[in-house]
PDB file of C-alpha atoms in Angstrom:
ATOM      1  CA  UNK A   1     -37.212  24.461  57.022  1.00 51.00           C
ATOM      2  CA  UNK A   2     -40.539  24.113  55.207  1.00 50.00           C
ATOM      3  CA  UNK A   3     -39.997  26.961  52.920  1.00 46.00           C
ATOM      4  CA  UNK A   4     -36.553  25.350  51.976  1.00 44.00           C
ATOM      5  CA  UNK A   5     -38.487  22.142  51.217  1.00 40.00           C
ATOM      6  CA  UNK A   6     -41.110  24.056  48.838  1.00 45.00           C
ATOM      7  CA  UNK A   7     -38.392  26.066  47.401  1.00 45.00           C
ATOM      8  CA  UNK A   8     -36.278  22.998  46.439  1.00 41.00           C
ATOM      9  CA  UNK A   9     -39.375  21.192  45.243  1.00 41.00           C
ATOM     10  CA  UNK A  10     -40.360  24.122  42.994  1.00 45.00           C
ATOM     11  CA  UNK A  11     -36.591  24.434  41.672  1.00 43.00           C
ATOM     12  CA  UNK A  12     -36.873  20.694  40.863  1.00 41.00           C
ATOM     13  CA  UNK A  13     -40.130  20.898  39.127  1.00 45.00           C
ATOM     14  CA  UNK A  14     -38.899  23.783  37.064  1.00 43.00           C
ATOM     15  CA  UNK A  15     -35.531  21.760  36.122  1.00 42.00           C
ATOM     16  CA  UNK A  16     -37.944  18.883  34.955  1.00 42.00           C
ATOM     17  CA  UNK A  17     -39.510  21.113  32.583  1.00 42.00           C
ATOM     18  CA  UNK A  18     -36.939  22.206  30.827  1.00 39.00           C
ATOM     19  CA  UNK A  19     -35.300  18.376  30.356  1.00 37.00           C
ATOM     20  CA  UNK A  20     -35.812  17.216  26.934  1.00 42.00           C
ATOM     21  CA  UNK A  21     -39.208  14.927  26.776  1.00 45.00           C
ATOM     22  CA  UNK A  22     -39.106  11.683  24.999  1.00 46.00           C
ATOM     23  CA  UNK A  23     -41.812  11.952  21.969  1.00 47.00           C
ATOM     24  CA  UNK A  24     -44.701   9.072  22.406  1.00 60.00           C
ATOM     25  CA  UNK A  25     -43.548   6.437  19.790  1.00 67.00           C
ATOM     26  CA  UNK A  26     -41.907   8.889  17.644  1.00 76.00           C
ATOM     27  CA  UNK A  27     -38.471   7.238  16.053  1.00 87.00           C
ATOM     28  CA  UNK A  28     -37.505  10.285  14.009  1.00 89.00           C
ATOM     29  CA  UNK A  29     -37.375  13.647  15.605  1.00 92.00           C
ATOM     30  CA  UNK A  30     -39.011  15.977  13.273  1.00 93.00           C
ATOM     31  CA  UNK A  31     -38.529  19.329  15.928  1.00 93.00           C
ATOM     32  CA  UNK A  32     -34.837  19.611  16.394  1.00 91.00           C
ATOM     33  CA  UNK A  33     -32.994  22.359  18.203  1.00 93.00           C
ATOM     34  CA  UNK A  34     -31.713  23.674  14.751  1.00 92.00           C
ATOM     35  CA  UNK A  35     -35.298  23.891  13.332  1.00 92.00           C
ATOM     36  CA  UNK A  36     -37.523  24.740  16.497  1.00 93.00           C
ATOM     37  CA  UNK A  37     -37.741  28.227  15.827  1.00 95.00           C
ATOM     38  CA  UNK A  38     -38.932  27.908  12.262  1.00 96.00           C
ATOM     39  CA  UNK A  39     -41.957  25.365  13.308  1.00 96.00           C
ATOM     40  CA  UNK A  40     -45.366  26.899  12.957  1.00 97.00           C
ATOM     41  CA  UNK A  41     -49.104  25.916  13.397  1.00 98.00           C
ATOM     42  CA  UNK A  42     -51.332  25.890  10.307  1.00 97.00           C
ATOM     43  CA  UNK A  43     -54.450  24.615   9.097  1.00 98.00           C
ATOM     44  CA  UNK A  44     -54.338  21.974   6.647  1.00 97.00           C
ATOM     45  CA  UNK A  45     -55.477  18.750   4.773  1.00 97.00           C
ATOM     46  CA  UNK A  46     -53.057  16.125   4.571  1.00 97.00           C
ATOM     47  CA  UNK A  47     -53.768  13.672   1.458  1.00 95.00           C
ATOM     48  CA  UNK A  48     -52.076  11.357  -0.440  1.00 94.00           C
ATOM     49  CA  UNK A  49     -51.285  12.529  -4.176  1.00 93.00           C
ATOM     50  CA  UNK A  50     -49.857  11.103  -7.400  1.00 92.00           C
ATOM     51  CA  UNK A  51     -46.268  11.485  -7.382  1.00 91.00           C
ATOM     52  CA  UNK A  52     -43.387  12.061  -5.219  1.00 91.00           C
ATOM     53  CA  UNK A  53     -43.958  12.416  -2.586  1.00 94.00           C
ATOM     54  CA  UNK A  54     -47.097  10.973  -2.179  1.00 95.00           C
ATOM     55  CA  UNK A  55     -48.249  12.671   1.434  1.00 96.00           C
ATOM     56  CA  UNK A  56     -48.859  16.224   1.017  1.00 97.00           C
ATOM     57  CA  UNK A  57     -50.600  18.680   2.903  1.00 98.00           C
ATOM     58  CA  UNK A  58     -52.741  21.710   1.236  1.00 97.00           C
ATOM     59  CA  UNK A  59     -52.686  25.018   3.353  1.00 96.00           C
ATOM     60  CA  UNK A  60     -56.340  25.896   3.895  1.00 96.00           C
ATOM     61  CA  UNK A  61     -56.604  29.295   2.500  1.00 95.00           C
ATOM     62  CA  UNK A  62     -53.710  29.316  -0.083  1.00 94.00           C
ATOM     63  CA  UNK A  63     -52.680  27.672  -3.193  1.00 93.00           C
ATOM     64  CA  UNK A  64     -49.331  26.027  -1.189  1.00 95.00           C
ATOM     65  CA  UNK A  65     -48.744  22.436  -1.208  1.00 96.00           C
ATOM     66  CA  UNK A  66     -46.197  20.888   1.419  1.00 97.00           C
ATOM     67  CA  UNK A  67     -44.390  17.503   0.718  1.00 96.00           C
ATOM     68  CA  UNK A  68     -44.420  15.559   3.910  1.00 96.00           C
ATOM     69  CA  UNK A  69     -41.277  13.742   4.944  1.00 95.00           C
ATOM     70  CA  UNK A  70     -40.284  12.383   8.597  1.00 92.00           C
ATOM     71  CA  UNK A  71     -37.800  14.654   9.754  1.00 91.00           C
ATOM     72  CA  UNK A  72     -34.243  16.454   8.900  1.00 92.00           C
ATOM     73  CA  UNK A  73     -32.489  13.060   9.341  1.00 89.00           C
ATOM     74  CA  UNK A  74     -34.622  11.705   6.784  1.00 86.00           C
ATOM     75  CA  UNK A  75     -34.229  14.855   4.037  1.00 88.00           C
ATOM     76  CA  UNK A  76     -33.235  14.651   1.280  1.00 88.00           C
ATOM     77  CA  UNK A  77     -34.668  11.014   0.667  1.00 86.00           C
ATOM     78  CA  UNK A  78     -32.209   8.637   0.555  1.00 87.00           C
ATOM     79  CA  UNK A  79     -34.877   5.739  -0.610  1.00 86.00           C
ATOM     80  CA  UNK A  80     -38.453   4.849  -1.512  1.00 84.00           C
ATOM     81  CA  UNK A  81     -39.082   4.596   2.096  1.00 83.00           C
ATOM     82  CA  UNK A  82     -38.064   7.975   2.989  1.00 84.00           C
ATOM     83  CA  UNK A  83     -40.619   9.686   0.525  1.00 88.00           C
ATOM     84  CA  UNK A  84     -43.311   6.791   0.511  1.00 92.00           C
ATOM     85  CA  UNK A  85     -43.834   6.432   4.220  1.00 90.00           C
ATOM     86  CA  UNK A  86     -42.950   9.461   6.396  1.00 93.00           C
ATOM     87  CA  UNK A  87     -43.359   9.234   9.981  1.00 93.00           C
ATOM     88  CA  UNK A  88     -46.736  10.928  11.232  1.00 94.00           C
ATOM     89  CA  UNK A  89     -47.510  12.189  14.946  1.00 95.00           C
ATOM     90  CA  UNK A  90     -49.057   9.334  17.106  1.00 94.00           C
ATOM     91  CA  UNK A  91     -52.511  10.724  17.521  1.00 94.00           C
ATOM     92  CA  UNK A  92     -52.814  10.776  13.531  1.00 94.00           C
ATOM     93  CA  UNK A  93     -51.485   7.491  13.178  1.00 92.00           C
ATOM     94  CA  UNK A  94     -54.225   5.999  15.488  1.00 93.00           C
ATOM     95  CA  UNK A  95     -57.091   8.113  13.664  1.00 92.00           C
ATOM     96  CA  UNK A  96     -56.057   6.639  10.426  1.00 90.00           C
ATOM     97  CA  UNK A  97     -55.680   2.909  12.309  1.00 92.00           C
ATOM     98  CA  UNK A  98     -59.306   3.572  13.480  1.00 91.00           C
ATOM     99  CA  UNK A  99     -60.273   3.792   9.935  1.00 89.00           C
ATOM    100  CA  UNK A 100     -58.510   0.716   8.535  1.00 88.00           C
ATOM    101  CA  UNK A 101     -61.558  -1.685   8.899  1.00 88.00           C
ATOM    102  CA  UNK A 102     -63.982   0.578   7.366  1.00 86.00           C
ATOM    103  CA  UNK A 103     -61.475   1.373   4.626  1.00 84.00           C
ATOM    104  CA  UNK A 104     -60.905  -2.375   3.819  1.00 86.00           C
ATOM    105  CA  UNK A 105     -64.366  -3.217   3.755  1.00 88.00           C
ATOM    106  CA  UNK A 106     -65.207  -0.381   1.218  1.00 84.00           C
ATOM    107  CA  UNK A 107     -62.123  -1.879  -0.547  1.00 87.00           C
ATOM    108  CA  UNK A 108     -60.706   1.667  -0.430  1.00 86.00           C
ATOM    109  CA  UNK A 109     -56.785   1.431  -0.586  1.00 86.00           C
ATOM    110  CA  UNK A 110     -56.038   4.953   0.288  1.00 87.00           C
ATOM    111  CA  UNK A 111     -56.622   6.812   3.708  1.00 88.00           C
ATOM    112  CA  UNK A 112     -59.132   9.400   3.791  1.00 90.00           C
ATOM    113  CA  UNK A 113     -57.813  13.428   3.639  1.00 94.00           C
ATOM    114  CA  UNK A 114     -57.171  14.534   7.169  1.00 95.00           C
ATOM    115  CA  UNK A 115     -58.129  18.120   7.992  1.00 97.00           C
ATOM    116  CA  UNK A 116     -56.368  19.485  11.317  1.00 96.00           C
ATOM    117  CA  UNK A 117     -54.286  21.734  12.762  1.00 98.00           C
ATOM    118  CA  UNK A 118     -50.614  20.864  12.143  1.00 98.00           C
ATOM    119  CA  UNK A 119     -47.504  21.668  13.703  1.00 97.00           C
ATOM    120  CA  UNK A 120     -44.978  21.698  10.604  1.00 97.00           C
ATOM    121  CA  UNK A 121     -41.284  22.355  10.632  1.00 96.00           C
ATOM    122  CA  UNK A 122     -39.767  23.530   7.240  1.00 96.00           C
ATOM    123  CA  UNK A 123     -37.015  21.021   6.168  1.00 95.00           C
ATOM    124  CA  UNK A 124     -35.965  23.431   3.389  1.00 95.00           C
ATOM    125  CA  UNK A 125     -36.496  27.463   2.601  1.00 94.00           C
ATOM    126  CA  UNK A 126     -39.621  28.150   0.846  1.00 93.00           C
ATOM    127  CA  UNK A 127     -39.583  28.776  -3.257  1.00 94.00           C
ATOM    128  CA  UNK A 128     -42.683  30.482  -5.032  1.00 93.00           C
ATOM    129  CA  UNK A 129     -44.469  27.819  -7.216  1.00 92.00           C
ATOM    130  CA  UNK A 130     -42.453  24.700  -5.470  1.00 94.00           C
ATOM    131  CA  UNK A 131     -43.688  22.088  -2.848  1.00 95.00           C
ATOM    132  CA  UNK A 132     -41.608  23.036   0.338  1.00 96.00           C
ATOM    133  CA  UNK A 133     -40.299  19.769   2.171  1.00 96.00           C
ATOM    134  CA  UNK A 134     -41.539  19.657   5.851  1.00 96.00           C
ATOM    135  CA  UNK A 135     -42.015  17.247   8.617  1.00 96.00           C
ATOM    136  CA  UNK A 136     -45.198  17.345  10.797  1.00 96.00           C
ATOM    137  CA  UNK A 137     -44.139  17.699  14.864  1.00 96.00           C
ATOM    138  CA  UNK A 138     -48.141  17.735  16.209  1.00 96.00           C
ATOM    139  CA  UNK A 139     -51.550  17.402  15.116  1.00 97.00           C
ATOM    140  CA  UNK A 140     -54.661  18.551  16.846  1.00 96.00           C
ATOM    141  CA  UNK A 141     -58.341  18.790  15.925  1.00 95.00           C
ATOM    142  CA  UNK A 142     -58.490  16.065  13.736  1.00 94.00           C
ATOM    143  CA  UNK A 143     -61.280  15.498  10.994  1.00 94.00           C
ATOM    144  CA  UNK A 144     -60.910  12.640   8.653  1.00 92.00           C
ATOM    145  CA  UNK A 145     -62.878  13.326   5.706  1.00 89.00           C
ATOM    146  CA  UNK A 146     -65.007  10.259   4.753  1.00 82.00           C
ATOM    147  CA  UNK A 147     -65.154   9.554   1.021  1.00 70.00           C
ATOM    148  CA  UNK A 148     -68.368   7.486   1.384  1.00 57.00           C
TER     149      UNK A 148
END
């Protein structure tokens, strides 16, 4: 009887791991069953650039620049909101939010560049010499490069 109970609990725990988990505060999915196999981790610097889209990531150690969008459902962009205000992972949003008082005090309008390990999911194929559209699924080891 005890072994049957333990086996049933183990089976329930394993089944719960396979169920889709709700992402913390994410409204637009980045990683979907269709693109999950192409997602990868990279070290990068996320910054605001002049042009469209303004949010871009430099892949450290390369000459590659990635264009940041919210996810597959917002690419290609249908309006300015899709291009200018991509949804970022909650922990990165919190890091930027924590810096807002300092940035306001210094009268700096743009967020600091963020160096981190990013899990990105391509939204289009990579083409030599062109920015590739991606979304950011998750971030770890965030370091905000303070300008002053």
